[in-house]
Amino acid sequence: MSPLFPALAEGPAGLPALAFGDRSLTYAALAAAAGAVAERIGAAGRVAVWATPDLETAVATVGALAAQVAAVPLNPKSGEKELGHILADSTPDLVLTAPGAELPAALAGLPRVEVDVRATGTAPAQDADDATPALIVYTSGTTGPPKGAVIPRRAIASTLDALADAWRWTGDDVLVHGLPLFHVHGLVLGILGPLRRGGSVRHLGRFSPEGVARELGTGGTMLFGVPTMYHRIAEALPTDPELVKALAGARLLVSGSAALPMHDHERIASATGRRVVERYGMTETLMNTAVRADGEARAGTVGVPLPGVELRLVEDNGTPLAAYDGESVGEIQVRGPNLFTEYLNRPDATAAAFTADGWFRTGDMAVRDPDGQVRIVGRKATDLIKSGGYKIGAGEIENALLEHPGVREAAVTGEPDPDLGERIVAWVVPADPRFPPGVEELADHVARRLAPHKRPRVVHHLDALPRNDMGKIMKRSLGSHA
Ligand code: MCA
Ligand code: AMP
């Protein structure tokens, strides 16, 4: 397979590749620093990356890819239980960090390699097999702890090239975003994407509408974000003429990771004259569909299948839907070079995720318009919650809540939230009704064990959870108990 980043070897050496605030690296400096990482980790089986929103995370990942060592990006806000699970499951040989980063106790047992962005080294020349695991990204399911999706080099190359085709994404583009770097959206699309094109990325460190206005207003051409970020932009537009100007001047505004509500689409379009385009992907599949830069930006659709991606809608019994009538709903199944290989150490879950002939079951429900555009209408599992663009399993939060001494029983649901898309709601039967644990206490408990974005935002106390004759919790009837 050809190199993932041709520009690193033969590209515009003096051009900017990465910028995080006022810290930046040219292609030549990135090649040298990533080469030094590759030299140091060459013999490792797998490495963890402490994925803070910094230059070092990008250099660490490019270095691991150059060494052909699979990288496991870690959320630096992971709680002890989640981190413990990911480390026990992925067994990295070492952890790559920024110099001086403070690491939690769970990582104390691992050798620590600090990334020096000024170092000079040369990545060992190796023939890369496109099936080689490049990244292992942890993603939540409905129950149990997150699973590690093993993403091969082939998937990264094919998804980024397909997006380049859809969006006319070239080395002239300057991408702006403030996405976290431990998920596909921020890391693969947001960092590896520009590098594969020989273009550049300006990362905001932390998302803010002001940061977007500044970077898009001074040369940025594209913006990537989750709907919560576009919602916050839509809120800021009426009082921020700089932001209006910056968005109006951008070449492409892209939203993904969850559905962008029509109201935010409309507010941004009417203030800036620009329509946000959506694309649809998943950790396991990278990108499946996109609204094309040369296509009609019809609000509410996620566009058409990307080149190389086969996509079909199937009925409950597995029969593919024959017609694109804009009405018949089916589960999206996909096949193509963009897919992950397996869930690490979970052959059972891997087998269940695919049909006998290799289609991946996404669990997303959609219709297709007569012209082939895909519109997502829902999700098969009610126990998956999308909050701020993060996928969160109800089961893992319920398990964490049950470990709190004040909780006897717990159920978790998602409810609509204008900012987050969905917010996490906990329904709790207290161990002692006289001292029911409050929302702050339970939020802290979950944030400490799992991650802050998994914390419940609302807690309801009940005498008992509604159950059916089989003893199963009837989540759909919980709303009437609020
Ligand atoms: C508040 N905080 C707490 C607590 N309460 N921390 C610990 N314990 C507590 N009890 C802290 C938070 O950690 C955070 O800290 C601050 O308060 C505010 O948190 P919050 O309101 O939750 O969120 P936010 O920081 O405002 O974040 C909104 C966001 C974020 C920026 C939109 O949700 C985000 O970055 N989402 C992106 C998700 C994403 O990339 N998904 C991609 C996966 P502090 O202020 O220190 O930060 S999907 C994917 O990859 C597929 C392939 C796809 O299709 O894209
Ligand atoms: P994750 O597992 O965190 O990678 O999230 C993948 C899920 O995000 C998909 O299965 C969809 O449910 C959702 N998703 C991603 N992009 C979109 C979009 N543009 N519109 C609606 N849902 C989306």
Coordinates of C-alpha atoms and ligand atoms in Angstrom, one line a residue:
M1 CA 0.0 0.0 0.0
S2 CA 1.2 3.5 -0.7
P3 CA 2.0 5.7 2.2
L4 CA -0.9 7.2 4.1
F5 CA 0.7 10.7 4.0
P6 CA 2.6 11.2 0.7
A7 CA 3.1 14.9 1.6
L8 CA 5.3 14.0 4.5
A9 CA 7.9 12.4 2.3
E10 CA 7.6 14.4 -0.9
G11 CA 5.3 17.2 -0.2
P12 CA 5.6 20.9 0.4
A13 CA 8.2 20.7 3.2
G14 CA 8.0 24.3 4.3
L15 CA 4.2 24.5 4.3
P16 CA 2.2 24.4 7.6
A17 CA 0.7 21.1 8.4
L18 CA -0.6 21.4 12.0
A19 CA -1.4 24.4 14.1
F20 CA -2.7 24.4 17.7
G21 CA -3.0 28.0 18.8
D22 CA 0.4 29.6 18.3
R23 CA 2.2 26.2 18.2
S24 CA 2.6 24.8 14.7
L25 CA 4.6 22.4 12.6
T26 CA 5.6 22.5 8.9
Y27 CA 5.5 19.3 6.9
A28 CA 9.2 18.9 7.3
A29 CA 9.1 19.4 11.1
L30 CA 6.2 17.0 11.4
A31 CA 8.0 14.4 9.3
A32 CA 11.1 14.7 11.6
A33 CA 9.1 14.7 14.9
A34 CA 6.9 11.8 13.8
G35 CA 10.0 10.0 12.6
A36 CA 11.6 10.4 16.0
V37 CA 8.4 8.9 17.6
A38 CA 8.5 6.0 15.2
E39 CA 12.2 5.3 16.0
R40 CA 11.4 5.2 19.7
I41 CA 8.3 2.9 19.6
G42 CA 9.3 0.7 16.6
A43 CA 9.3 -2.5 18.5
A44 CA 6.1 -2.0 20.4
G45 CA 3.0 -4.1 19.8
R46 CA 0.5 -1.4 20.5
V47 CA 0.7 2.1 22.1
A48 CA -1.7 4.3 24.0
V49 CA -1.9 8.0 23.1
W50 CA -2.9 10.4 25.9
A51 CA -5.1 12.3 23.5
T52 CA -5.2 15.9 24.8
P53 CA -6.1 18.5 22.2
D54 CA -2.4 19.3 21.5
L55 CA 0.2 19.2 18.8
E56 CA 1.8 16.2 20.6
T57 CA -1.3 14.0 20.1
A58 CA -1.2 14.5 16.3
V59 CA 2.6 13.9 16.2
A60 CA 2.2 10.7 18.3
T61 CA -0.5 9.4 16.1
V62 CA 1.4 10.1 12.9
G63 CA 4.5 8.6 14.4
A64 CA 2.7 5.4 15.4
L65 CA 1.2 5.1 11.9
A66 CA 4.7 5.6 10.4
A67 CA 6.0 2.8 12.7
Q68 CA 3.0 0.6 11.8
V69 CA 2.2 0.3 15.5
A70 CA -1.5 0.4 16.3
A71 CA -2.4 3.5 18.4
V72 CA -5.1 3.5 21.1
P73 CA -6.3 7.1 21.7
L74 CA -7.3 7.7 25.3
N75 CA -9.8 10.3 26.5
P76 CA -7.7 12.4 29.0
K77 CA -10.9 12.9 31.0
S78 CA -11.6 9.1 31.2
G79 CA -12.6 8.0 34.7
E80 CA -10.8 5.2 36.5
K81 CA -13.2 2.4 35.6
E82 CA -13.3 3.2 31.9
L83 CA -9.6 3.8 31.7
G84 CA -8.9 0.5 33.6
H85 CA -11.1 -1.4 31.1
I86 CA -9.5 0.1 28.0
L87 CA -5.9 -0.5 29.3
A88 CA -6.7 -4.1 30.3
D89 CA -8.4 -4.8 27.0
S90 CA -5.9 -3.2 24.7
T91 CA -2.7 -4.0 26.6
P92 CA -0.5 -1.2 25.2
D93 CA 3.3 -1.4 25.7
L94 CA 3.7 2.3 26.5
V95 CA 1.9 5.6 26.6
L96 CA 2.7 8.6 24.4
T97 CA 2.1 11.9 26.0
A98 CA 2.9 15.6 25.8
P99 CA 5.9 16.6 28.0
G100 CA 4.9 17.1 31.6
A101 CA 1.3 15.7 31.2
E102 CA -0.2 14.6 34.4
L103 CA -1.3 11.0 34.1
P104 CA -3.8 9.1 36.4
A105 CA -2.7 6.2 38.5
A106 CA -4.1 3.7 36.0
L107 CA -1.3 4.6 33.6
A108 CA 1.5 4.6 36.3
G109 CA 2.5 1.0 35.4
L110 CA 3.2 1.8 31.7
P111 CA 6.5 3.2 30.3
R112 CA 5.9 6.8 29.3
V113 CA 7.3 8.3 26.1
E114 CA 7.1 12.1 25.9
V115 CA 6.7 13.4 22.4
D116 CA 9.2 16.1 21.5
V117 CA 7.8 18.1 18.6
R118 CA 11.3 19.6 17.9
A119 CA 13.0 16.1 17.7
T120 CA 14.4 14.9 14.4
G121 CA 14.2 11.3 13.3
T122 CA 13.4 9.1 10.3
A123 CA 10.6 6.6 10.3
P124 CA 11.9 3.2 9.3
A125 CA 11.0 2.4 5.7
Q126 CA 8.6 -0.6 5.7
D127 CA 6.1 -2.0 3.3
A128 CA 2.7 -1.3 4.7
D129 CA 0.0 -3.9 4.4
D130 CA -3.3 -2.2 4.1
A131 CA -5.0 -4.6 6.5
T132 CA -2.5 -3.6 9.3
P133 CA -4.4 -2.2 12.3
A134 CA -3.8 1.5 12.5
L135 CA -6.1 2.6 15.3
I136 CA -8.1 1.0 18.1
V137 CA -11.0 3.4 19.0
Y138 CA -13.2 2.6 21.9
T139 CA -16.9 3.0 21.3
S140 CA -20.0 2.4 23.5
G141 CA -22.6 -0.3 23.0
T142 CA -26.0 -0.7 24.6
T143 CA -24.7 -2.7 27.5
G144 CA -21.3 -3.4 29.1
P145 CA -18.1 -1.5 28.7
P146 CA -16.9 0.2 25.5
K147 CA -15.5 -2.1 22.7
G148 CA -12.3 -1.4 20.8
A149 CA -12.9 -1.1 17.1
V150 CA -9.8 -2.2 15.2
I151 CA -9.4 0.2 12.2
P152 CA -7.1 -0.9 9.5
R153 CA -4.9 1.5 7.3
R154 CA -7.1 0.7 4.3
A155 CA -10.2 2.2 6.0
I156 CA -8.4 5.4 6.8
A157 CA -7.0 5.8 3.3
S158 CA -10.3 4.9 1.5
T159 CA -12.5 7.1 3.7
L160 CA -10.3 10.1 3.4
D161 CA -10.0 9.8 -0.4
A162 CA -13.7 9.3 -0.7
L163 CA -14.3 12.5 1.3
A164 CA -11.8 14.3 -0.9
D165 CA -13.8 13.3 -3.9
A166 CA -17.1 14.3 -2.3
W167 CA -15.9 17.7 -1.0
R168 CA -13.2 18.6 -3.6
W169 CA -11.0 18.6 -0.5
T170 CA -7.4 19.4 -1.6
G171 CA -4.0 20.5 -0.3
D172 CA -5.2 24.1 -0.6
D173 CA -7.8 23.6 2.2
V174 CA -7.2 24.9 5.7
L175 CA -9.4 22.9 8.1
V176 CA -10.6 24.5 11.3
H177 CA -12.1 22.5 14.2
G178 CA -12.1 22.0 18.0
L179 CA -13.1 18.3 18.1
P180 CA -11.7 15.9 20.7
L181 CA -8.8 13.8 19.4
F182 CA -9.8 10.4 20.8
H183 CA -12.6 9.7 18.3
V184 CA -12.8 9.2 14.6
H185 CA -14.4 12.6 13.8
G186 CA -11.6 14.7 15.4
L187 CA -8.6 12.4 14.8
V188 CA -9.2 10.6 11.5
L189 CA -11.2 13.3 9.6
G190 CA -9.9 16.3 11.5
I191 CA -6.1 15.6 11.7
L192 CA -5.3 12.7 9.4
G193 CA -7.6 14.1 6.7
P194 CA -5.7 17.4 6.0
L195 CA -2.4 15.6 6.3
R196 CA -3.4 13.0 3.6
R197 CA -4.3 15.9 1.3
G198 CA -1.1 17.8 2.0
G199 CA -3.2 20.7 3.4
S200 CA -3.3 22.0 6.9
V201 CA -5.5 22.0 10.1
R202 CA -5.9 24.7 12.7
H203 CA -7.2 23.1 15.9
L204 CA -8.9 25.4 18.4
G205 CA -7.7 23.5 21.5
R206 CA -11.2 24.0 22.9
F207 CA -14.2 24.7 20.7
S208 CA -15.7 28.2 20.9
P209 CA -17.6 30.3 18.4
E210 CA -14.9 33.1 18.9
G211 CA -12.2 30.6 17.9
V212 CA -14.1 29.6 14.8
A213 CA -14.6 33.3 13.8
R214 CA -10.9 34.0 14.3
E215 CA -9.5 31.0 12.4
L216 CA -12.1 30.9 9.6
G217 CA -11.8 34.6 9.3
T218 CA -8.0 34.5 8.7
G219 CA -7.6 31.9 6.0
G220 CA -9.5 28.8 7.2
T221 CA -11.5 27.2 4.3
M222 CA -13.5 24.4 6.0
L223 CA -15.1 23.8 9.3
F224 CA -15.9 20.4 10.9
G225 CA -18.1 20.1 14.0
V226 CA -20.8 18.2 15.8
P227 CA -24.3 19.6 16.0
T228 CA -23.8 21.0 19.5
M229 CA -21.0 23.2 18.1
Y230 CA -23.2 24.4 15.2
H231 CA -26.0 25.0 17.7
R232 CA -23.7 27.2 19.8
I233 CA -22.6 29.0 16.5
A234 CA -26.3 29.5 15.6
E235 CA -26.9 31.0 19.0
A236 CA -23.9 33.4 18.7
L237 CA -24.5 34.6 15.1
P238 CA -27.1 37.3 15.8
T239 CA -24.6 39.2 18.0
D240 CA -21.3 38.4 16.3
P241 CA -20.8 40.0 12.9
E242 CA -17.2 38.6 12.7
L243 CA -18.6 35.1 13.0
V244 CA -21.2 35.8 10.3
K245 CA -18.5 37.0 8.0
A246 CA -16.2 34.1 8.7
L247 CA -18.9 31.5 8.0
A248 CA -20.1 33.3 4.9
G249 CA -16.5 33.2 3.5
A250 CA -15.8 29.5 4.2
R251 CA -15.7 27.0 1.4
L252 CA -17.5 24.2 3.2
L253 CA -19.2 23.8 6.6
V254 CA -19.6 20.2 7.6
S255 CA -21.6 18.7 10.5
G256 CA -21.6 15.1 11.7
S257 CA -21.7 12.6 14.6
A258 CA -25.4 13.2 15.2
A259 CA -28.3 14.8 13.3
L260 CA -28.2 18.6 12.9
P261 CA -31.6 19.9 13.9
M262 CA -33.5 21.8 11.1
H263 CA -33.8 24.9 13.3
D264 CA -30.0 25.3 13.5
H265 CA -29.6 24.5 9.8
E266 CA -32.1 27.3 9.0
R267 CA -30.7 29.8 11.4
I268 CA -27.1 29.4 10.0
A269 CA -28.4 29.5 6.4
S270 CA -30.4 32.7 6.9
A271 CA -27.6 34.5 8.9
T272 CA -24.7 33.5 6.6
G273 CA -26.2 32.5 3.3
R274 CA -24.3 29.2 3.7
R275 CA -25.8 25.7 4.2
V276 CA -24.1 23.3 6.5
V277 CA -23.6 19.9 4.8
E278 CA -23.9 16.7 6.7
R279 CA -22.1 13.4 6.4
Y280 CA -22.9 10.1 8.1
G281 CA -20.3 7.8 9.7
M282 CA -19.6 5.6 12.6
T283 CA -16.5 4.5 14.5
E284 CA -16.8 1.0 13.0
T285 CA -17.3 2.2 9.4
L286 CA -15.6 5.6 9.2
M287 CA -17.6 7.6 6.7
N288 CA -20.5 6.1 4.7
T289 CA -22.3 9.0 3.1
A290 CA -21.9 12.7 2.5
V291 CA -23.7 15.6 1.0
R292 CA -21.4 16.4 -1.9
A293 CA -19.9 19.9 -2.4
D294 CA -21.3 19.9 -6.0
G295 CA -24.7 18.5 -4.9
E296 CA -27.8 20.0 -3.5
A297 CA -27.4 20.7 0.2
R298 CA -30.9 19.6 1.2
A299 CA -31.3 20.0 4.9
G300 CA -32.2 16.8 6.7
T301 CA -30.2 14.4 4.5
V302 CA -26.8 12.9 5.0
G303 CA -26.2 12.8 1.2
V304 CA -25.3 9.8 -0.9
P305 CA -23.0 6.8 -0.4
L306 CA -19.4 7.7 -0.8
P307 CA -17.4 6.2 -3.7
G308 CA -16.5 2.5 -2.8
V309 CA -19.2 2.2 -0.1
E310 CA -22.1 -0.1 -0.7
L311 CA -25.2 0.9 1.3
R312 CA -28.6 -0.8 1.6
L313 CA -31.7 -0.5 3.8
V314 CA -33.1 -3.7 5.1
E315 CA -36.3 -4.7 6.8
D316 CA -36.5 -6.4 10.2
N317 CA -36.3 -9.8 8.6
G318 CA -33.1 -8.9 6.7
T319 CA -34.8 -8.4 3.3
P320 CA -33.3 -5.4 1.4
L321 CA -35.8 -2.6 0.5
A322 CA -36.3 -2.5 -3.2
A323 CA -37.5 1.0 -3.8
Y324 CA -36.2 4.5 -2.9
D325 CA -39.6 6.1 -2.2
G326 CA -38.6 8.5 0.6
E327 CA -40.9 6.7 3.0
S328 CA -40.0 3.1 3.6
V329 CA -37.8 2.8 6.7
G330 CA -35.1 0.2 7.0
E331 CA -31.8 -0.4 8.9
I332 CA -28.7 0.9 7.2
Q333 CA -26.2 -1.8 6.3
V334 CA -22.9 -1.0 4.7
R335 CA -20.0 -2.9 3.1
G336 CA -16.7 -1.6 1.7
P337 CA -13.0 -0.8 2.3
N338 CA -14.0 1.8 5.0
L339 CA -15.0 -0.8 7.5
F340 CA -13.3 -1.8 10.7
T341 CA -11.9 -5.4 11.0
E342 CA -13.2 -6.5 14.4
Y343 CA -13.9 -5.6 18.0
L344 CA -10.7 -6.3 19.9
N345 CA -11.0 -9.5 22.0
R346 CA -14.8 -9.7 21.2
P347 CA -15.3 -12.3 18.4
D348 CA -18.9 -12.7 19.7
A349 CA -19.7 -9.0 19.2
T350 CA -17.8 -8.9 15.8
A351 CA -19.8 -11.9 14.5
A352 CA -23.1 -10.3 15.6
A353 CA -22.3 -7.0 13.9
F354 CA -22.0 -8.6 10.4
T355 CA -24.4 -10.5 8.2
A356 CA -23.2 -13.8 6.6
D357 CA -22.2 -12.0 3.5
G358 CA -20.2 -9.2 5.1
W359 CA -22.7 -6.4 5.5
F360 CA -22.2 -4.3 8.7
R361 CA -25.4 -3.7 10.7
T362 CA -25.2 0.0 11.7
G363 CA -28.4 0.0 13.9
D364 CA -29.3 3.3 12.3
M365 CA -32.8 3.6 10.6
A366 CA -33.2 5.6 7.4
V367 CA -35.2 6.2 4.3
R368 CA -33.9 7.0 0.8
D369 CA -35.3 9.7 -1.4
P370 CA -36.0 8.8 -5.0
D371 CA -32.6 10.4 -6.0
G372 CA -30.7 8.2 -3.6
Q373 CA -30.2 10.7 -0.8
V374 CA -30.2 9.0 2.6
R375 CA -32.3 10.5 5.5
I376 CA -31.6 9.1 9.0
V377 CA -34.8 8.8 10.9
G378 CA -33.8 7.1 14.1
R379 CA -31.9 4.3 15.8
K380 CA -32.8 0.7 16.4
A381 CA -31.6 0.7 20.0
T382 CA -33.2 3.0 22.5
D383 CA -30.4 2.2 24.9
L384 CA -27.9 4.3 22.8
I385 CA -27.8 8.0 23.6
K386 CA -26.1 10.6 21.5
S387 CA -25.2 13.6 23.7
G388 CA -22.9 16.4 22.3
G389 CA -22.1 14.0 19.5
Y390 CA -20.7 11.3 21.9
K391 CA -22.3 7.9 21.8
I392 CA -23.2 6.7 25.3
G393 CA -24.6 3.3 26.3
A394 CA -27.4 3.4 28.9
G395 CA -26.1 0.1 30.3
E396 CA -22.6 1.3 31.2
I397 CA -24.2 4.3 33.1
E398 CA -26.7 2.1 34.9
N399 CA -23.9 -0.2 36.0
A400 CA -21.9 2.8 37.3
L401 CA -24.9 4.2 39.1
L402 CA -25.6 0.8 40.8
E403 CA -22.1 1.0 42.3
H404 CA -23.1 4.1 44.3
P405 CA -24.2 3.1 47.8
G406 CA -27.2 5.4 47.7
V407 CA -28.7 3.6 44.6
R408 CA -30.8 0.5 44.8
E409 CA -32.0 0.4 41.2
A410 CA -31.3 2.5 38.2
A411 CA -32.4 3.0 34.6
V412 CA -31.0 5.5 32.1
T413 CA -32.7 7.1 29.2
G414 CA -32.0 10.0 26.8
E415 CA -34.3 13.0 26.3
P416 CA -34.2 15.8 23.8
D417 CA -31.9 18.7 24.6
P418 CA -31.6 21.8 22.4
D419 CA -27.8 22.1 23.0
L420 CA -26.7 18.4 23.4
G421 CA -29.2 16.8 21.1
E422 CA -30.0 14.3 23.9
R423 CA -29.3 14.6 27.6
I424 CA -28.8 11.7 29.9
V425 CA -31.6 11.1 32.4
A426 CA -31.2 8.8 35.4
W427 CA -34.2 7.1 37.0
V428 CA -33.1 6.0 40.5
V429 CA -34.7 4.0 43.3
P430 CA -32.7 5.2 46.4
A431 CA -31.3 2.7 48.8
D432 CA -32.7 4.9 51.6
P433 CA -35.7 7.0 50.5
R434 CA -34.9 9.5 53.3
F435 CA -31.5 10.3 51.7
P436 CA -31.9 10.1 47.9
P437 CA -28.6 10.9 46.1
G438 CA -28.9 14.2 44.2
V439 CA -27.9 15.0 40.6
E440 CA -24.6 16.6 41.5
E441 CA -23.5 13.6 43.6
L442 CA -24.5 11.1 40.9
A443 CA -23.0 13.2 38.1
D444 CA -19.7 13.4 40.0
H445 CA -19.8 9.6 40.6
V446 CA -20.3 8.8 36.9
A447 CA -17.8 11.4 35.7
R448 CA -15.1 10.0 38.0
R449 CA -15.7 6.4 37.0
L450 CA -16.5 6.7 33.3
A451 CA -16.1 10.2 31.8
P452 CA -17.6 13.7 32.3
H453 CA -19.7 13.5 29.1
K454 CA -21.4 10.4 30.4
R455 CA -22.7 12.1 33.6
P456 CA -26.5 12.3 34.1
R457 CA -27.9 15.8 33.7
V458 CA -31.2 15.0 35.3
V459 CA -32.1 12.6 38.1
H460 CA -35.6 11.4 39.0
H461 CA -36.3 9.5 42.2
L462 CA -38.8 6.7 42.1
D463 CA -40.2 4.2 44.7
A464 CA -39.9 1.4 42.1
L465 CA -39.0 1.1 38.4
P466 CA -41.9 0.1 36.1
R467 CA -41.3 -3.5 35.1
N468 CA -43.2 -6.0 32.9
D469 CA -44.3 -9.5 33.8
M470 CA -40.8 -10.8 32.9
G471 CA -39.2 -8.3 35.3
K472 CA -37.8 -6.2 32.5
I473 CA -37.7 -2.4 33.0
M474 CA -40.2 -0.7 30.8
K475 CA -38.1 2.3 29.8
R476 CA -40.7 3.7 27.4
S477 CA -43.2 4.2 30.3
L478 CA -40.6 6.1 32.5
G479 CA -41.6 9.5 31.0
S480 CA -45.0 9.3 32.7
H481 CA -43.3 8.9 36.1
A482 CA -41.3 12.2 35.8
Ligands
MCA1 C1 -19.2 19.5 34.5 N1 -17.9 19.1 34.2 C2 -17.6 18.1 35.0 C3 -18.7 17.9 35.8 N2 -19.7 18.8 35.5 N3 -16.6 17.4 35.0 C4 -16.5 16.4 35.9 N4 -17.5 16.1 36.8 C5 -18.7 16.8 36.7 N5 -19.7 16.5 37.6 C6 -17.1 19.8 33.2 C7 -16.8 19.0 31.9 O1 -15.8 18.1 32.0 C8 -16.3 20.2 31.0 O2 -15.0 20.5 31.5 C9 -17.2 21.3 31.4 O3 -17.7 20.9 32.7 C10 -18.4 21.5 30.5 O4 -18.9 20.2 30.1 P1 -20.2 19.9 29.2 O5 -21.2 21.0 29.4 O6 -20.5 18.5 29.4 O7 -19.7 20.0 27.7 P2 -18.8 20.9 26.9 O8 -17.5 20.9 27.4 O9 -19.5 22.2 26.8 O10 -18.8 20.1 25.6 C11 -19.7 20.3 24.5 C12 -18.9 19.8 23.2 C13 -18.5 18.3 23.5 C14 -17.7 20.7 23.1 C15 -19.8 19.9 22.0 O11 -19.7 17.6 23.7 C16 -17.7 17.7 22.4 O12 -16.5 18.0 22.2 N6 -18.3 16.8 21.6 C17 -17.7 16.2 20.4 C18 -18.0 14.7 20.5 C19 -17.3 14.0 19.3 O13 -16.3 14.4 18.8 N7 -17.9 12.9 18.9 C20 -17.3 12.1 17.8 C21 -17.7 10.7 18.1 P3 -13.9 21.4 30.7 O14 -14.5 22.8 30.7 O15 -12.7 21.3 31.5 O16 -13.8 20.8 29.4 S1 -18.7 10.1 16.7 C22 -17.7 9.7 15.5 O17 -16.5 9.9 15.7 C23 -18.3 9.2 14.3 C24 -17.4 8.5 13.4 C25 -18.9 10.4 13.5 O18 -19.9 10.3 12.8 O19 -18.3 11.5 13.6
AMP2 P1 -20.1 6.6 17.1 O1 -20.4 5.2 17.3 O2 -19.8 7.5 18.3 O3 -19.0 6.7 16.0 O4 -21.3 7.3 16.4 C1 -21.9 6.8 15.2 C2 -23.4 7.2 15.2 O5 -23.5 8.6 15.1 C3 -24.1 6.6 14.0 O6 -24.4 5.3 14.1 C4 -25.3 7.5 13.9 O7 -26.3 7.1 14.8 C5 -24.7 8.9 14.4 N1 -24.4 9.8 13.3 C6 -23.2 10.1 12.8 N2 -23.4 11.1 11.9 C7 -24.7 11.4 11.8 C8 -25.5 12.3 11.0 N3 -24.9 13.2 10.2 N4 -26.8 12.4 11.3 C9 -27.4 11.5 12.2 N5 -26.7 10.7 12.9 C10 -25.4 10.6 12.7

